[in-house]
Amino acid sequence: MLNTIGFYGNPYTKYATYQEFADSLSETGAEIEDLGVGEDGEKHLYGLKHGDTENKPVFFIDADCHGSEWQSSHFSKEFMRRIVNREYHNKPLMDAIVNTFAFYCVVSTNPWGYENNDYLNFNGVNLNRNTDQRWEQATVGEGTINYKGTEPFSELESQIVRDKTYELKPFFAVNVHTTNGEKGGIDTGKVFRDYRSLLLDVYHSCNLSVAKELGGTQEWSVGYSPTFTGFYGNQISKEGTPTIPTILEAQADQTDFDYGLSSLFVLAIYMYYFYKTGVHQIVDIEDVMKIVESDNSHSEQKTK
Ligand SMILES: [Zn+2]
């Protein structure tokens, strides 16, 4: 069993303005891409990139499509910083994961919402209803919290995420939110200070959608309306497999345990194991470490 010290710490102790947040992205050491402006015509969306996205399977993150969930931008940024710097309590595991995947993170897909602490975007659209999956099933609801916009991808922010997805063809994509451990969320409770419990809990609560041909289900986390999770699930990765999507509804409280950050790590471990073995459940971390050992000794031999 691994200890979980590396998972602790809260990277979002205070709200920063969007500009302050954008200026801080260089702290990560990741390559920063300016993805253009959102519907307000002012604030830019940014991508953080690490690794060879053309040749390695891509681990893709989009955060903060609901702008008031701005904490998701902070812990996603922190995840990327630790990935780039291989800052982690278990170096062999980290090395294996970072050697295997390339990482890409759109840190806020709703900068106007971030700045104004607004769930919706500048036009009052719920960006997570502005995709082409199950479009007809969504209620239009202009002026409500589920307003889907005038057509699929009517919003610049949604177009940016869509086009980046088409370009990168991710192996895995996670649509990151924050809630307070409601249904479908991460709510492990602080009693679970043990890696194995956390891992299983994340597995059960993340609603990972694994394509039928890979032995899983294709029930998206939100089955009744358009979502980015659903959109991702309809894509094919550049490896030729259906993109594995999930939604992360992480805790948004500002206590000493950051569920969002830890859950992204757990998802990365999960994806690594799945990519290597085709098995989409981890029951014992030692099974992962066996793969890590042979993987790392293999890559050492290659460099000799
Ligand atoms: Zn949300």
Tab-separated table of C-alpha atoms and ligand atoms in Angstrom:
chain	number	residue	atom	x	y	z
A	1	MET	CA	0.000	0.000	0.000
A	2	LEU	CA	1.161	3.529	-0.742
A	3	ASN	CA	0.842	6.367	1.655
A	4	THR	CA	-1.082	9.394	0.522
A	5	ILE	CA	1.047	12.247	1.773
A	6	GLY	CA	1.541	13.522	-1.754
A	7	PHE	CA	-2.179	14.053	-2.138
A	8	TYR	CA	-2.573	16.583	0.630
A	9	GLY	CA	-2.467	20.317	0.379
A	10	ASN	CA	-4.915	22.899	-0.767
A	11	PRO	CA	-3.780	24.954	-3.758
A	12	TYR	CA	-6.781	27.270	-3.840
A	13	THR	CA	-6.841	29.028	-0.541
A	14	LYS	CA	-8.054	32.292	-1.989
A	15	TYR	CA	-9.853	33.563	-5.005
A	16	ALA	CA	-7.606	35.244	-7.547
A	17	THR	CA	-8.957	37.424	-10.327
A	18	TYR	CA	-8.884	35.792	-13.724
A	19	GLN	CA	-5.986	37.986	-14.770
A	20	GLU	CA	-4.005	37.047	-11.663
A	21	PHE	CA	-4.804	33.428	-12.315
A	22	ALA	CA	-3.791	33.662	-15.988
A	23	ASP	CA	-0.544	35.396	-15.041
A	24	SER	CA	0.250	32.593	-12.611
A	25	LEU	CA	0.059	29.830	-15.224
A	26	SER	CA	3.766	30.166	-16.043
A	27	GLU	CA	4.466	28.812	-12.532
A	28	THR	CA	3.516	25.382	-13.812
A	29	GLY	CA	6.407	25.121	-16.254
A	30	ALA	CA	3.971	23.793	-18.844
A	31	GLU	CA	3.820	25.096	-22.380
A	32	ILE	CA	1.042	27.732	-22.458
A	33	GLU	CA	-1.232	28.064	-25.468
A	34	ASP	CA	-3.494	31.059	-25.968
A	35	LEU	CA	-6.709	29.557	-27.303
A	36	GLY	CA	-8.499	32.822	-28.063
A	37	VAL	CA	-11.255	34.793	-26.384
A	38	GLY	CA	-14.623	33.727	-25.008
A	39	GLU	CA	-17.987	35.323	-25.756
A	40	ASP	CA	-17.193	38.472	-23.754
A	41	GLY	CA	-14.577	39.261	-26.384
A	42	GLU	CA	-11.986	39.997	-23.722
A	43	LYS	CA	-10.778	37.137	-21.610
A	44	HIS	CA	-8.663	34.456	-23.206
A	45	LEU	CA	-8.855	30.724	-22.655
A	46	TYR	CA	-5.517	29.016	-22.056
A	47	GLY	CA	-4.232	25.515	-22.565
A	48	LEU	CA	-1.407	23.967	-20.543
A	49	LYS	CA	0.498	21.332	-22.439
A	50	HIS	CA	3.085	18.830	-21.313
A	51	GLY	CA	4.637	16.075	-23.362
A	52	ASP	CA	4.434	14.850	-26.921
A	53	THR	CA	0.714	15.105	-27.702
A	54	GLU	CA	1.303	13.920	-31.271
A	55	ASN	CA	2.841	10.598	-30.372
A	56	LYS	CA	1.665	9.758	-26.879
A	57	PRO	CA	-1.876	9.039	-25.718
A	58	VAL	CA	-3.357	12.264	-24.421
A	59	PHE	CA	-4.798	12.795	-20.944
A	60	PHE	CA	-7.126	15.754	-21.495
A	61	ILE	CA	-8.665	18.010	-18.852
A	62	ASP	CA	-11.185	20.794	-19.175
A	63	ALA	CA	-12.017	22.720	-16.010
A	64	ASP	CA	-14.433	25.399	-14.881
A	65	CYS	CA	-17.057	25.280	-17.652
A	66	HIS	CA	-19.301	26.479	-14.819
A	67	GLY	CA	-17.402	29.650	-13.979
A	68	SER	CA	-18.477	29.829	-10.355
A	69	GLU	CA	-16.640	26.526	-9.865
A	70	TRP	CA	-13.354	28.426	-10.196
A	71	GLN	CA	-11.581	26.185	-7.676
A	72	SER	CA	-11.474	23.549	-10.402
A	73	SER	CA	-9.146	25.835	-12.383
A	74	HIS	CA	-6.764	26.076	-9.455
A	75	PHE	CA	-6.470	22.394	-8.647
A	76	SER	CA	-6.252	21.462	-12.344
A	77	LYS	CA	-3.415	23.949	-12.731
A	78	GLU	CA	-1.730	22.485	-9.656
A	79	PHE	CA	-2.105	18.996	-11.104
A	80	MET	CA	-0.312	20.135	-14.261
A	81	ARG	CA	2.425	21.830	-12.232
A	82	ARG	CA	3.107	18.620	-10.348
A	83	ILE	CA	3.029	16.594	-13.563
A	84	VAL	CA	5.536	18.888	-15.266
A	85	ASN	CA	7.829	18.907	-12.251
A	86	ARG	CA	7.266	15.251	-11.397
A	87	GLU	CA	6.541	16.438	-7.916
A	88	TYR	CA	5.040	13.484	-6.168
A	89	HIS	CA	5.656	11.186	-3.274
A	90	ASN	CA	6.057	8.141	-5.462
A	91	LYS	CA	8.612	8.818	-8.144
A	92	PRO	CA	8.534	5.448	-9.955
A	93	LEU	CA	4.766	5.702	-10.346
A	94	MET	CA	4.951	9.302	-11.485
A	95	ASP	CA	7.743	8.576	-13.934
A	96	ALA	CA	5.786	5.741	-15.499
A	97	ILE	CA	2.654	7.871	-15.878
A	98	VAL	CA	4.427	10.916	-17.276
A	99	ASN	CA	6.487	8.777	-19.632
A	100	THR	CA	3.347	7.091	-20.928
A	101	PHE	CA	0.968	10.027	-21.449
A	102	ALA	CA	1.030	13.556	-22.756
A	103	PHE	CA	-1.133	15.995	-20.792
A	104	TYR	CA	-3.294	18.864	-21.930
A	105	CYS	CA	-5.475	21.050	-19.715
A	106	VAL	CA	-7.817	23.899	-20.642
A	107	VAL	CA	-7.644	25.469	-17.203
A	108	SER	CA	-10.787	27.572	-17.473
A	109	THR	CA	-13.257	27.058	-20.269
A	110	ASN	CA	-15.366	29.923	-18.911
A	111	PRO	CA	-13.101	32.868	-18.001
A	112	TRP	CA	-15.975	35.376	-17.909
A	113	GLY	CA	-17.856	33.104	-15.515
A	114	TYR	CA	-14.715	32.664	-13.453
A	115	GLU	CA	-14.242	36.431	-13.164
A	116	ASN	CA	-17.886	37.085	-12.290
A	117	ASN	CA	-18.373	33.988	-10.166
A	118	ASP	CA	-21.174	32.989	-12.546
A	119	TYR	CA	-22.224	29.434	-13.342
A	120	LEU	CA	-23.152	30.424	-16.921
A	121	ASN	CA	-21.139	32.160	-19.633
A	122	PHE	CA	-21.379	35.750	-20.878
A	123	ASN	CA	-24.508	34.914	-22.938
A	124	GLY	CA	-26.231	33.085	-20.105
A	125	VAL	CA	-25.474	29.681	-21.640
A	126	ASN	CA	-24.669	26.586	-19.599
A	127	LEU	CA	-21.585	25.517	-21.561
A	128	ASN	CA	-22.039	21.940	-20.440
A	129	ARG	CA	-25.351	21.866	-22.381
A	130	ASN	CA	-23.841	23.419	-25.506
A	131	THR	CA	-22.531	20.237	-27.171
A	132	ASP	CA	-23.936	18.066	-29.958
A	133	GLN	CA	-24.560	14.955	-27.894
A	134	ARG	CA	-28.262	14.504	-27.019
A	135	TRP	CA	-28.863	18.065	-28.194
A	136	GLU	CA	-32.546	17.456	-28.939
A	137	GLN	CA	-33.159	16.108	-25.467
A	138	ALA	CA	-32.144	19.280	-23.677
A	139	THR	CA	-34.752	21.801	-22.729
A	140	VAL	CA	-33.884	25.153	-24.255
A	141	GLY	CA	-34.702	27.054	-21.085
A	142	GLU	CA	-33.359	30.484	-21.982
A	143	GLY	CA	-32.905	32.417	-18.787
A	144	THR	CA	-32.519	29.240	-16.761
A	145	ILE	CA	-29.505	27.418	-15.424
A	146	ASN	CA	-29.747	24.809	-18.182
A	147	TYR	CA	-29.957	27.132	-21.178
A	148	LYS	CA	-28.246	25.195	-23.974
A	149	GLY	CA	-27.712	28.074	-26.420
A	150	THR	CA	-29.043	28.551	-29.935
A	151	GLU	CA	-27.333	25.511	-31.471
A	152	PRO	CA	-24.669	22.941	-30.576
A	153	PHE	CA	-21.362	24.727	-30.033
A	154	SER	CA	-22.928	28.150	-30.538
A	155	GLU	CA	-20.511	29.526	-27.931
A	156	LEU	CA	-16.861	30.360	-28.608
A	157	GLU	CA	-15.806	28.610	-25.405
A	158	SER	CA	-17.449	25.338	-26.458
A	159	GLN	CA	-15.950	25.642	-29.931
A	160	ILE	CA	-12.484	26.010	-28.444
A	161	VAL	CA	-12.848	22.853	-26.354
A	162	ARG	CA	-14.398	20.964	-29.273
A	163	ASP	CA	-11.646	21.963	-31.699
A	164	LYS	CA	-8.892	21.106	-29.229
A	165	THR	CA	-10.501	17.708	-28.743
A	166	TYR	CA	-10.633	17.134	-32.503
A	167	GLU	CA	-6.991	18.142	-32.758
A	168	LEU	CA	-5.630	16.083	-29.864
A	169	LYS	CA	-7.912	13.027	-30.132
A	170	PRO	CA	-7.482	12.238	-26.438
A	171	PHE	CA	-7.286	8.763	-25.014
A	172	PHE	CA	-8.972	10.005	-21.877
A	173	ALA	CA	-10.913	13.208	-21.165
A	174	VAL	CA	-12.132	14.559	-17.854
A	175	ASN	CA	-14.638	17.379	-17.512
A	176	VAL	CA	-13.846	18.963	-14.160
A	177	HIS	CA	-16.359	20.600	-11.815
A	178	THR	CA	-16.702	21.268	-8.134
A	179	THR	CA	-19.610	20.406	-5.914
A	180	ASN	CA	-19.927	19.421	-2.330
A	181	GLY	CA	-19.927	15.706	-2.681
A	182	GLU	CA	-23.433	15.363	-3.968
A	183	LYS	CA	-24.690	12.443	-5.982
A	184	GLY	CA	-22.080	11.462	-8.505
A	185	GLY	CA	-19.415	13.479	-6.753
A	186	ILE	CA	-16.281	12.648	-4.897
A	187	ASP	CA	-17.193	12.369	-1.276
A	188	THR	CA	-14.759	10.027	0.355
A	189	GLY	CA	-14.950	11.600	3.781
A	190	LYS	CA	-11.816	12.323	5.699
A	191	VAL	CA	-11.882	8.984	7.433
A	192	PHE	CA	-10.498	7.419	4.277
A	193	ARG	CA	-6.885	8.398	4.669
A	194	ASP	CA	-5.825	5.384	2.748
A	195	TYR	CA	-4.991	5.173	-0.859
A	196	ARG	CA	-6.868	2.031	-1.618
A	197	SER	CA	-10.158	3.324	-0.262
A	198	LEU	CA	-9.791	6.523	-2.147
A	199	LEU	CA	-9.044	4.701	-5.353
A	200	LEU	CA	-12.086	2.485	-5.094
A	201	ASP	CA	-14.251	5.376	-4.097
A	202	VAL	CA	-13.126	7.400	-7.063
A	203	TYR	CA	-13.780	4.457	-9.316
A	204	HIS	CA	-17.314	4.185	-8.019
A	205	SER	CA	-18.067	7.878	-7.943
A	206	CYS	CA	-16.470	9.179	-11.116
A	207	ASN	CA	-18.864	7.470	-13.493
A	208	LEU	CA	-16.106	6.549	-15.852
A	209	SER	CA	-17.640	5.572	-19.136
A	210	VAL	CA	-15.758	2.781	-20.828
A	211	ALA	CA	-16.918	1.713	-24.262
A	212	LYS	CA	-18.839	-1.554	-24.542
A	213	GLU	CA	-16.193	-3.175	-26.704
A	214	LEU	CA	-13.731	-2.606	-23.896
A	215	GLY	CA	-15.992	-4.269	-21.401
A	216	GLY	CA	-17.646	-1.246	-19.862
A	217	THR	CA	-20.767	0.792	-20.325
A	218	GLN	CA	-21.520	3.825	-22.423
A	219	GLU	CA	-23.828	5.520	-20.021
A	220	TRP	CA	-22.669	9.082	-19.751
A	221	SER	CA	-22.705	10.743	-16.401
A	222	VAL	CA	-25.609	12.873	-17.535
A	223	GLY	CA	-27.898	10.766	-19.673
A	224	TYR	CA	-30.615	13.276	-20.417
A	225	SER	CA	-28.875	16.227	-22.000
A	226	PRO	CA	-25.784	17.423	-23.841
A	227	THR	CA	-22.585	17.344	-21.807
A	228	PHE	CA	-18.893	17.498	-22.549
A	229	THR	CA	-18.556	14.065	-21.031
A	230	GLY	CA	-21.003	12.791	-23.624
A	231	PHE	CA	-19.255	14.657	-26.414
A	232	TYR	CA	-15.889	13.151	-25.451
A	233	GLY	CA	-17.430	9.721	-25.318
A	234	ASN	CA	-18.387	9.993	-28.975
A	235	GLN	CA	-14.811	10.653	-30.073
A	236	ILE	CA	-12.145	8.214	-31.186
A	237	SER	CA	-8.653	8.585	-29.804
A	238	LYS	CA	-5.659	8.696	-32.103
A	239	GLU	CA	-4.870	5.204	-30.780
A	240	GLY	CA	-8.131	4.106	-32.439
A	241	THR	CA	-10.014	3.413	-29.218
A	242	PRO	CA	-13.155	5.235	-28.093
A	243	THR	CA	-12.146	8.189	-25.925
A	244	ILE	CA	-12.811	7.384	-22.287
A	245	PRO	CA	-14.704	10.259	-20.698
A	246	THR	CA	-15.529	11.129	-17.176
A	247	ILE	CA	-16.868	13.963	-15.100
A	248	LEU	CA	-15.172	14.944	-11.889
A	249	GLU	CA	-17.411	16.636	-9.365
A	250	ALA	CA	-14.782	17.414	-6.794
A	251	GLN	CA	-15.158	18.938	-3.395
A	252	ALA	CA	-15.042	22.696	-3.394
A	253	ASP	CA	-14.456	23.326	0.259
A	254	GLN	CA	-11.266	24.941	1.405
A	255	THR	CA	-10.210	22.487	4.059
A	256	ASP	CA	-6.945	20.651	4.364
A	257	PHE	CA	-7.736	17.935	1.878
A	258	ASP	CA	-8.150	18.687	-1.755
A	259	TYR	CA	-10.301	16.039	-3.356
A	260	GLY	CA	-10.014	17.567	-6.783
A	261	LEU	CA	-6.249	17.366	-6.981
A	262	SER	CA	-6.070	13.912	-5.470
A	263	SER	CA	-8.815	12.644	-7.744
A	264	LEU	CA	-6.973	13.811	-10.845
A	265	PHE	CA	-3.957	11.814	-9.677
A	266	VAL	CA	-6.078	8.782	-9.032
A	267	LEU	CA	-7.632	9.098	-12.471
A	268	ALA	CA	-4.133	9.304	-13.971
A	269	ILE	CA	-3.126	6.124	-12.139
A	270	TYR	CA	-6.321	4.451	-13.260
A	271	MET	CA	-5.756	5.506	-16.880
A	272	TYR	CA	-2.181	4.312	-16.800
A	273	TYR	CA	-3.244	0.897	-15.547
A	274	PHE	CA	-6.060	0.694	-18.053
A	275	TYR	CA	-3.801	1.730	-20.935
A	276	LYS	CA	-1.236	-0.906	-20.024
A	277	THR	CA	-3.561	-3.786	-19.209
A	278	GLY	CA	-7.025	-3.099	-20.653
A	279	VAL	CA	-8.429	-3.721	-17.185
A	280	HIS	CA	-10.641	-0.907	-15.988
A	281	GLN	CA	-10.687	-1.511	-12.295
A	282	ILE	CA	-7.843	-1.350	-9.842
A	283	VAL	CA	-8.392	-3.571	-6.845
A	284	ASP	CA	-4.872	-3.489	-5.470
A	285	ILE	CA	-2.272	-0.776	-5.946
A	286	GLU	CA	0.415	-3.485	-5.934
A	287	ASP	CA	-0.934	-4.645	-9.293
A	288	VAL	CA	-0.208	-1.191	-10.659
A	289	MET	CA	3.251	-1.105	-9.115
A	290	LYS	CA	4.199	-4.372	-10.832
A	291	ILE	CA	3.430	-2.776	-14.209
A	292	VAL	CA	5.306	0.363	-13.166
A	293	GLU	CA	8.419	-1.658	-12.294
A	294	SER	CA	8.612	-3.475	-15.585
A	295	ASP	CA	7.717	-0.332	-17.499
A	296	ASN	CA	10.455	1.731	-15.864
A	297	SER	CA	13.133	-0.948	-16.221
A	298	HIS	CA	12.169	-1.216	-19.887
A	299	SER	CA	12.584	2.500	-20.506
A	300	GLU	CA	15.889	2.491	-18.602
A	301	GLN	CA	17.187	-0.250	-20.883
A	302	LYS	CA	16.151	1.745	-23.921
A	303	THR	CA	18.180	4.739	-22.844
A	304	LYS	CA	21.315	2.655	-22.159
B	1	ZN	ZN	-20.401	22.228	-12.710
